[in-house]
Every structure is written in structure tokens, then in C-alpha cells.
């Protein structure tokens, strides 16, 4: 029997495999991955310093255990280079493989900044467990506390900053926006986060960018566009991720920011599906599409695609689900409004004794997003109920 083939062993690839196995115990599954196939929860990477977790402690299941659990053959350290969607084969670094149905879960790649200087190539980014190992090892070799500069005060940059500060390191956070989390959070909560991070002794260099990075003895010296300099031992870039489209583009699948998928997860090619950070999801309500690089949508997509793979076409349920910003000094939860509403809608702020609640109303005056800090489960549920009407 020709297998269902899954590319990638991130949360997306493995969750489809698990969900499919719940429904079908016999159809062969082949999973091909460029990494070593160990299972870990990626969100843990930006919360592991303060808990003093080594990279190996974050891997909760070995590739052998995952093969057992999913009943799949897993080929590790194997890169898929192309797909022949007519012949239904994939070309990999270990030869060609046939598929009956194919699921692409290749994730995203860190955006690389164009920075001048003789140490610009030493900038690290952390988007998988291998990156985390390198980052952690570098910091472990330095006298404590290490000086860490983080480029980008978005979700991941703020999480790493708070985590490293929690572990006692000296952090400088650099971002072109005037406030942390400016692209995601309403101003009131960005301000709250700014106060909390500053209270942790994190230096915020906002409204500017890193122009060049040069070696200065054993340290690195960052020259900012505003003329300031920042000395650090390690520079981490957290400026964002871009869907990994290399395989999809080689196969001439229709792509936009991500691989375009319909409401069931199907790409432009027959029997080829995509999900996770590489995909651009279509909303059934209005036909708009967006990348959704978070866990909740990929879980919904994995459940729906697994069902569709068994022959029952199933729409992905993209109901609003809060993104939790894991900054322990100021924990936030956000349901972002659709980008096409943000220029015309408005945020309204309710200040309660223990928390700040921001509600986003779109141009039709309909509640279509919220943000809360400090967040907790009860508040999240109450706001989700409001959102559902
Ligand atoms: P990935 O995990 O990137 O997996 C991609 C897989 O594809 C890998 O196995 C890779 O080896 C393989 N691959 C790629 N190309 C090829 C190829 N050509 N051939 C073979 N294999 C290939 N989201 C939340 O909702 N909440 C959070 O709190 C949160 N925290 C985060 C913290 C950090 C530090 C980061 C980086 C992300 C966080 N996210 C969070 C986002 C979330 O983790 C991702 O959306 C999710 O893990 C993406 O999973 P994925 O399987 O699509 O991609």
C-alpha cells in the first residue's frame, strides 16, 4: 500500500500523524524530517532558562517512541527537495518516495537581518531545539550573569527577555517600535509590559535598530541606528519568522505569504495538504486567508486534515483562540483582530482592580478581539464567551 507521507516532525507533522492514527490503524504512514525527530513542545524554548532546563530535558519523546506511538516509519536527517505532484513522489536527500496523500508541515525559518559589522554572522536565533542547544551552550560558557542583547521586542523577543532576566542575566531589548509587543498588543498593555520588563532590570532600546555588530575583545558591540552602543556577550535575533516555502515553491504549489490551503487544508495540488507555520489558512466565513503561526490553529488543522485523509472532507475550525504571551512578569492573553479590521476598528480599555482588559471593536462595532493582562484562565474564558456573543 502506498503510504500517507508527512514532511516534518514539528508539532504540526506529529499531531497530524497522531490524529490520523486515532482514526485509521492500518494505512502506512511515512514521515520524513530534516531534523532528528525528537518530540518537544516548541513554546517551552522561550521559558526554559528560568526553569534551568537543558535542551535534552525538553525532548519528551525520542524518535523511536514517536514511531511506536504513531505506527509510522520515520526517516530522520532527510531533506525533501521537491514534489512531483503528477507522479505523486517526493525527491529527498535519501532518494525518491511515493505517496498516496501528502502533508507538508515544514514550519517557518527565522528572518535574517541585514546588519553590517565583522560580528554580524554571530547573531543567533532560536526556532528549534538545535538552535536552543547552541544558544544555551554559549551562555553556559560565559561568566554569570551573561549580557544578552535581543533584537526584536515582539512575542518571542519579550518572552526570551523575561526568561533570561528571570535566570539572572542582563538583557537589552532592541526594537524599532516605540513600545514592546507593538504589533500585537493594544497600547495600554504594551505600556504595562514595558513597566514590567523595566522592573526586571531589562534595558529597552526602542525606536531604533541594530546597524552594525562588531567584535570588541571577547564581547560584541552593537551600534544602534540612533548612535547608541550596546555591549553584549550574545546577540539573539527574534525579529520574526517566514513560512518555509522552499519545497512548495519547487513543486509549483500556489503560495502567498504561506502555502495557500482551502478550508479543509488542501493545497492547489490534488491530495497534497499543508498546516502549521508553513501554511496560509482560509477562513470559511469570508474567504480571507492568513498565516497563523501558533499552536491552536495547527491543532485544529491536524484534527481536520486527519479526518479528511480518511475520506471525510472536514473544515478546519478556526474559532478564536487566545495566544498566551509567556512573560511571567506580565502575562498577557490576546485574540488579535483580523488585520483588515485594525485600521478602522478601535480598542476600548477597561481598568479593573487586578487586571487591564482591552476589547477590540471592528468598523461594524462588533467585538472581534481582546487582550488582557495579567491574564488567567477564568478571565480568558469570560472574554471568549463575550466574543462568541
Ligand atoms: P516546526 O516546528 O518548525 O517544524 C517543521 C518541521 O519540518 C521540522 O521537523 C523540520 O525539520 C521539518 N522540515 C522543514 N523543511 C523540511 C524539508 N525540506 N524536508 C524535511 N523536513 C523538513 N505558539 C503558541 O501558540 N504559543 C506559544 O506560547 C508559542 N511560543 C513559541 C516560542 C518560541 C520560542 C517559538 C519559536 C515559537 C512559539 N510558538 C508559540 C509558535 C509555535 O511553536 C509554532 O507555531 C509551532 O511549533 C510550529 O510547528 P510546525 O510543526 O508548523 O513547524
Coordinates of N, CA and C in Angstrom, one line a residue, residues 146-306:
X146 N 25.4 36.7 32.1 CA 25.8 37.0 30.8 C 25.0 38.2 30.3
X147 N 25.7 39.0 29.4 CA 25.0 40.1 28.8 C 24.4 39.6 27.5
X148 N 23.1 39.7 27.4 CA 22.4 39.2 26.2 C 21.6 40.4 25.6
X149 N 21.9 40.6 24.3 CA 21.1 41.6 23.5 C 20.1 40.9 22.7
X150 N 18.8 41.3 22.7 CA 17.8 40.7 21.9 C 17.3 41.7 20.8
X151 N 17.3 41.3 19.6 CA 16.8 42.1 18.5 C 15.4 41.7 18.3
X152 N 14.4 42.7 18.5 CA 13.0 42.4 18.3 C 12.3 42.2 19.6
X153 N 11.4 43.1 19.9 CA 10.6 43.1 21.1 C 9.1 42.6 20.8
X154 N 9.0 41.6 19.9 CA 7.7 41.0 19.7 C 7.5 39.9 20.7
X155 N 6.6 39.0 20.4 CA 6.2 37.9 21.3 C 7.4 37.1 21.8
X156 N 8.2 36.7 20.8 CA 9.3 35.7 21.2 C 10.4 36.5 21.9
X157 N 10.7 37.7 21.4 CA 11.8 38.5 22.0 C 11.5 38.9 23.4
X158 N 10.2 39.3 23.7 CA 9.8 39.6 25.1 C 9.9 38.4 26.0
X159 N 9.4 37.2 25.4 CA 9.5 36.0 26.2 C 10.9 35.7 26.6
X160 N 11.8 35.7 25.6 CA 13.2 35.4 25.9 C 13.8 36.4 26.9
X161 N 13.4 37.7 26.8 CA 14.0 38.7 27.6 C 13.6 38.4 29.1
X162 N 12.3 38.2 29.3 CA 11.8 37.9 30.6 C 12.4 36.7 31.2
X163 N 12.5 35.6 30.4 CA 13.0 34.3 30.8 C 14.5 34.5 31.2
X164 N 15.3 35.1 30.4 CA 16.7 35.3 30.7 C 16.9 36.2 31.9
X165 N 16.1 37.2 32.0 CA 16.2 38.1 33.2 C 15.8 37.3 34.5
X166 N 14.8 36.4 34.3 CA 14.4 35.5 35.4 C 15.5 34.6 35.9
X167 N 16.4 34.3 34.9 CA 17.6 33.4 35.3 C 18.8 34.3 35.7
X168 N 18.6 35.6 35.9 CA 19.6 36.4 36.4 C 20.5 37.1 35.4
X169 N 20.3 36.9 34.1 CA 21.1 37.5 33.1 C 20.8 39.0 32.8
X170 N 21.7 39.7 32.2 CA 21.5 41.1 31.9 C 21.0 41.3 30.5
X171 N 19.8 41.8 30.3 CA 19.2 41.7 29.0 C 19.0 43.1 28.5
X172 N 19.3 43.3 27.2 CA 18.9 44.6 26.5 C 18.0 44.2 25.3
X173 N 16.9 44.8 25.2 CA 15.9 44.5 24.2 C 15.8 45.7 23.2
X174 N 16.0 45.4 21.9 CA 16.1 46.5 20.9 C 15.0 46.3 19.9
X175 N 14.3 47.4 19.6 CA 13.2 47.2 18.7 C 12.9 48.6 18.0
X176 N 12.6 48.6 16.7 CA 12.2 49.9 16.0 C 10.9 50.5 16.5
X177 N 10.0 49.7 17.1 CA 8.8 50.3 17.5 C 9.0 51.1 18.8
X178 N 8.0 52.0 19.2 CA 8.2 52.7 20.4 C 7.9 52.0 21.7
X179 N 7.3 50.8 21.5 CA 6.8 50.0 22.7 C 7.0 48.5 22.4
X180 N 7.2 47.7 23.5 CA 7.3 46.3 23.2 C 5.9 45.7 22.8
X181 N 6.0 44.6 22.0 CA 4.8 43.9 21.6 C 3.8 44.8 20.8
X182 N 4.4 45.9 20.1 CA 3.6 46.9 19.5 C 2.7 46.4 18.4
X183 N 3.1 45.3 17.7 CA 2.3 44.8 16.5 C 1.1 44.0 17.0
X184 N 1.2 43.5 18.2 CA 0.2 42.5 18.7 C -0.8 43.1 19.7
X185 N -0.2 43.9 20.6 CA -1.0 44.3 21.8 C -1.5 45.7 21.7
X186 N -2.6 46.1 22.3 CA -3.0 47.5 22.4 C -2.0 48.3 23.3
X187 N -2.0 49.6 23.1 CA -1.0 50.4 23.7 C -1.0 50.3 25.2
X188 N -2.2 50.1 25.8 CA -2.3 50.1 27.3 C -1.5 48.9 27.8
X189 N -1.6 47.7 27.1 CA -0.9 46.5 27.6 C 0.6 46.6 27.2
X190 N 0.9 47.2 26.1 CA 2.4 47.4 25.7 C 3.0 48.2 26.8
X191 N 2.3 49.2 27.3 CA 2.8 50.1 28.4 C 3.0 49.2 29.7
X192 N 2.0 48.4 30.0 CA 2.1 47.6 31.2 C 3.3 46.6 31.1
X193 N 3.5 46.1 29.9 CA 4.7 45.1 29.7 C 6.0 45.9 29.8
X194 N 6.0 47.1 29.2 CA 7.2 47.9 29.3 C 7.6 48.2 30.8
X195 N 6.6 48.5 31.6 CA 6.9 48.8 33.0 C 7.4 47.5 33.7
X196 N 6.8 46.3 33.3 CA 7.1 45.1 34.0 C 8.6 44.7 33.6
X197 N 8.9 44.8 32.3 CA 10.2 44.4 31.8 C 11.3 45.3 32.4
X198 N 11.0 46.6 32.5 CA 11.9 47.6 33.1 C 12.2 47.2 34.6
X199 N 11.1 46.8 35.2 CA 11.1 46.4 36.6 C 12.0 45.2 36.8
X200 N 12.2 44.4 35.8 CA 13.1 43.3 35.8 C 14.5 43.6 35.5
X201 N 14.8 44.9 35.4 CA 16.1 45.4 35.1 C 16.5 45.2 33.6
X202 N 15.5 45.0 32.7 CA 15.8 44.8 31.3 C 15.9 46.2 30.7
X203 N 17.0 46.4 29.9 CA 17.2 47.7 29.3 C 16.4 47.7 28.0
X204 N 15.6 48.7 27.7 CA 14.8 48.7 26.5 C 15.4 49.8 25.6
X205 N 15.8 49.5 24.4 CA 16.3 50.4 23.5 C 15.3 50.4 22.3
X206 N 14.3 51.4 22.4 CA 13.2 51.3 21.5 C 13.3 52.5 20.4
X207 N 12.5 52.3 19.3 CA 12.6 53.3 18.3 C 13.9 53.3 17.6
X208 N 14.6 52.2 17.6 CA 15.9 52.2 16.9 C 16.2 50.7 16.5
X209 N 17.2 50.6 15.7 CA 17.6 49.2 15.2 C 19.1 49.0 15.3
X210 N 19.5 47.8 15.2 CA 20.9 47.4 15.2 C 21.5 47.7 13.8
X211 N 22.4 48.7 13.8 CA 23.0 49.0 12.4 C 24.2 48.1 12.2
X212 N 25.1 47.9 13.2 CA 26.2 47.0 12.9 C 26.6 46.3 14.2
X213 N 27.3 45.2 14.1 CA 27.8 44.4 15.3 C 29.2 44.1 15.0
X214 N 30.1 44.5 15.9 CA 31.5 44.2 15.8 C 32.1 43.6 17.0
X215 N 33.2 42.9 16.8 CA 33.9 42.3 17.9 C 34.6 43.3 18.7
X216 N 34.5 43.2 20.1 CA 35.2 44.2 20.9 C 35.9 43.3 22.0
X217 N 37.1 42.8 21.7 CA 37.7 41.8 22.6 C 36.9 40.6 22.6
X218 N 36.5 40.1 23.8 CA 35.7 38.9 23.9 C 34.2 39.2 23.7
X219 N 33.8 40.5 23.8 CA 32.4 40.8 23.7 C 32.0 41.3 22.3
X220 N 30.7 41.6 22.2 CA 30.2 42.1 20.9 C 29.7 43.5 21.2
X221 N 30.0 44.4 20.2 CA 29.5 45.8 20.4 C 28.5 46.1 19.3
X222 N 27.3 46.4 19.7 CA 26.2 46.7 18.8 C 26.1 48.2 18.6
X223 N 26.2 48.7 17.4 CA 26.0 50.2 17.2 C 24.5 50.3 16.7
X224 N 23.8 51.1 17.4 CA 22.4 51.3 17.0 C 22.2 52.4 16.0
X225 N 21.1 52.4 15.3 CA 20.9 53.5 14.3 C 20.8 54.9 14.9
X226 N 20.5 55.0 16.2 CA 20.4 56.3 16.9 C 21.8 56.7 17.4
X227 N 22.8 55.9 17.2 CA 24.2 56.3 17.6 C 24.6 55.6 18.9
X228 N 23.6 55.1 19.7 CA 24.0 54.5 21.0 C 24.8 53.2 20.7
X229 N 25.5 52.7 21.7 CA 26.1 51.3 21.6 C 25.7 50.5 22.7
X230 N 25.6 49.2 22.5 CA 25.2 48.2 23.5 C 26.3 47.1 23.5
X231 N 26.8 46.8 24.6 CA 27.8 45.7 24.7 C 27.1 44.5 25.2
X232 N 27.5 43.4 24.6 CA 26.8 42.1 25.0 C 27.8 41.0 24.7
X233 N 27.5 39.8 25.3 CA 28.2 38.6 25.1 C 27.6 37.8 24.0
X234 N 26.2 37.9 23.9 CA 25.5 37.1 22.9 C 24.4 38.0 22.3
X235 N 24.2 37.8 21.0 CA 23.1 38.6 20.4 C 22.1 37.6 19.8
X236 N 20.8 37.7 20.2 CA 19.8 36.8 19.8 C 18.8 37.6 18.9
X237 N 18.6 37.2 17.7 CA 17.6 37.8 16.8 C 16.2 37.2 17.0
X238 N 15.2 38.0 17.3 CA 13.9 37.5 17.4 C 13.0 38.4 16.6
X239 N 13.4 38.7 15.3 CA 12.7 39.6 14.5 C 11.5 39.0 13.7
X240 N 11.4 37.7 13.8 CA 10.2 37.1 13.2 C 10.6 35.9 12.3
X241 N 9.6 35.2 11.9 CA 9.7 34.0 11.1 C 9.0 34.2 9.8
X242 N 9.5 33.4 8.8 CA 8.8 33.4 7.5 C 8.5 32.0 7.1
X243 N 7.3 31.7 6.7 CA 6.9 30.3 6.3 C 8.0 29.7 5.4
X244 N 8.3 28.5 5.6 CA 9.3 27.8 4.8 C 8.6 27.3 3.5
X245 N 8.8 27.9 2.4 CA 8.1 27.6 1.2 C 8.9 26.9 0.2
X246 N 10.2 26.5 0.6 CA 11.1 26.0 -0.5 C 10.5 24.8 -1.2
X247 N 10.0 23.8 -0.5 CA 9.5 22.6 -1.1 C 8.3 23.0 -2.0
X248 N 7.4 23.8 -1.4 CA 6.1 24.1 -2.1 C 6.4 24.9 -3.3
X249 N 7.4 25.8 -3.3 CA 7.7 26.6 -4.5 C 8.3 25.7 -5.5
X250 N 9.2 24.8 -5.1 CA 9.9 23.9 -6.1 C 8.8 23.1 -6.8
X251 N 7.7 22.7 -6.0 CA 6.6 21.9 -6.6 C 5.6 22.7 -7.3
X252 N 5.8 24.1 -7.4 CA 4.9 25.0 -8.0 C 3.4 25.0 -7.4
X253 N 3.4 24.8 -6.1 CA 2.1 24.9 -5.4 C 1.8 26.4 -5.3
X254 N 0.5 26.8 -5.2 CA 0.1 28.2 -5.1 C 0.5 28.6 -3.7
X255 N 1.3 29.7 -3.6 CA 1.7 30.3 -2.3 C 1.5 31.8 -2.3
X256 N 1.3 32.3 -1.1 CA 1.3 33.7 -0.9 C 2.3 34.0 0.2
X257 N 1.9 34.5 1.4 CA 2.9 34.5 2.5 C 3.2 33.1 2.9
X258 N 2.2 32.2 2.9 CA 2.4 30.8 3.2 C 1.9 30.0 2.1
X259 N 1.9 28.6 2.3 CA 1.3 27.7 1.2 C -0.2 27.9 1.4
X260 N -0.9 28.3 0.3 CA -2.3 28.5 0.4 C -3.1 27.2 0.5
X261 N -3.9 27.2 1.6 CA -4.7 26.0 1.7 C -6.2 26.4 1.8
X262 N -7.1 25.5 1.4 CA -8.5 25.8 1.5 C -9.0 25.5 2.9
X263 N -10.3 25.5 3.1 CA -10.8 25.4 4.4 C -10.6 24.0 5.0
X264 N -10.3 23.0 4.1 CA -10.0 21.7 4.6 C -8.5 21.4 4.7
X265 N -7.7 22.4 4.4 CA -6.2 22.2 4.5 C -5.6 21.7 3.2
X266 N -6.4 21.6 2.1 CA -5.9 21.2 0.8 C -5.1 22.3 0.1
X267 N -4.0 22.0 -0.5 CA -3.2 23.0 -1.3 C -3.8 23.0 -2.7
X268 N -3.1 23.7 -3.6 CA -3.6 23.7 -5.0 C -3.3 22.4 -5.8
X269 N -2.6 21.5 -5.2 CA -2.3 20.2 -5.9 C -3.2 19.1 -5.3
X270 N -3.7 18.2 -6.2 CA -4.5 17.1 -5.6 C -3.8 16.3 -4.6
X271 N -4.5 15.9 -3.5 CA -4.0 15.0 -2.5 C -2.8 15.6 -1.7
X272 N -2.6 16.9 -1.8 CA -1.5 17.5 -1.1 C -2.1 18.5 -0.1
X273 N -1.8 18.3 1.2 CA -2.3 19.2 2.3 C -1.1 19.9 3.0
X274 N -1.4 21.0 3.7 CA -0.4 21.7 4.4 C -1.0 22.2 5.7
X275 N -0.2 22.4 6.7 CA -0.6 23.0 8.0 C 0.6 23.5 8.8
X276 N 0.3 24.2 9.9 CA 1.3 24.7 10.7 C 1.9 26.0 10.2
X277 N 3.2 26.3 10.6 CA 3.8 27.6 10.3 C 4.0 27.8 8.8
X278 N 4.0 26.8 8.0 CA 4.2 27.0 6.6 C 2.9 27.3 5.8
X279 N 1.8 27.2 6.5 CA 0.5 27.3 5.8 C -0.1 28.7 5.9
X280 N -1.0 29.0 4.9 CA -1.8 30.2 5.0 C -3.3 29.7 4.9
X281 N -3.9 29.8 6.1 CA -5.3 29.3 6.3 C -6.3 30.1 5.7
X282 N -7.4 29.5 5.2 CA -8.5 30.2 4.6 C -9.7 30.2 5.6
X283 N -10.3 31.3 5.9 CA -11.4 31.4 6.8 C -12.7 31.2 6.0
X284 N -13.6 30.2 6.5 CA -14.8 29.9 5.7 C -15.8 31.0 5.7
X285 N -15.8 31.9 6.8 CA -16.8 33.0 6.8 C -16.7 34.0 5.7
X286 N -15.4 34.4 5.4 CA -15.3 35.5 4.4 C -14.3 35.2 3.3
X287 N -13.7 34.0 3.3 CA -12.8 33.6 2.3 C -11.4 34.3 2.4
X288 N -11.2 35.1 3.4 CA -9.9 35.7 3.6 C -8.9 34.6 4.1
X289 N -7.6 34.9 3.9 CA -6.6 33.9 4.4 C -5.5 34.6 5.1
X290 N -4.9 33.9 6.0 CA -3.8 34.4 6.9 C -2.9 33.3 7.3
X291 N -1.6 33.7 7.6 CA -0.8 32.7 8.3 C -1.1 32.8 9.8
X292 N -1.1 31.7 10.5 CA -1.5 31.7 11.9 C -0.4 30.8 12.6
X293 N 0.8 31.5 12.9 CA 1.9 30.7 13.4 C 1.8 30.4 14.9
X294 N 0.7 29.7 15.3 CA 0.5 29.4 16.7 C 0.0 27.9 16.8
X295 N 0.0 27.5 18.1 CA -0.3 26.1 18.3 C -1.8 25.8 18.1
X296 N -2.7 26.6 18.6 CA -4.1 26.3 18.5 C -4.6 26.0 17.1
X297 N -4.3 26.9 16.1 CA -4.8 26.6 14.7 C -4.2 25.3 14.1
X298 N -2.9 25.0 14.5 CA -2.3 23.8 13.9 C -3.0 22.6 14.5
X299 N -3.4 22.6 15.8 CA -4.1 21.5 16.4 C -5.4 21.3 15.7
X300 N -6.2 22.4 15.5 CA -7.5 22.2 14.8 C -7.2 21.7 13.4
X301 N -6.2 22.2 12.7 CA -5.9 21.8 11.3 C -5.5 20.3 11.3
X302 N -4.7 19.9 12.3 CA -4.3 18.5 12.3 C -5.5 17.5 12.5
X303 N -6.5 17.9 13.4 CA -7.7 17.1 13.6 C -8.5 17.0 12.3
X304 N -8.7 18.2 11.6 CA -9.5 18.2 10.4 C -8.8 17.4 9.2
X305 N -7.5 17.7 9.1 CA -6.8 17.0 7.9 C -6.8 15.5 8.1
X306 N -6.6 15.1 9.4 CA -6.6 13.7 9.7 C -7.9 13.0 9.2

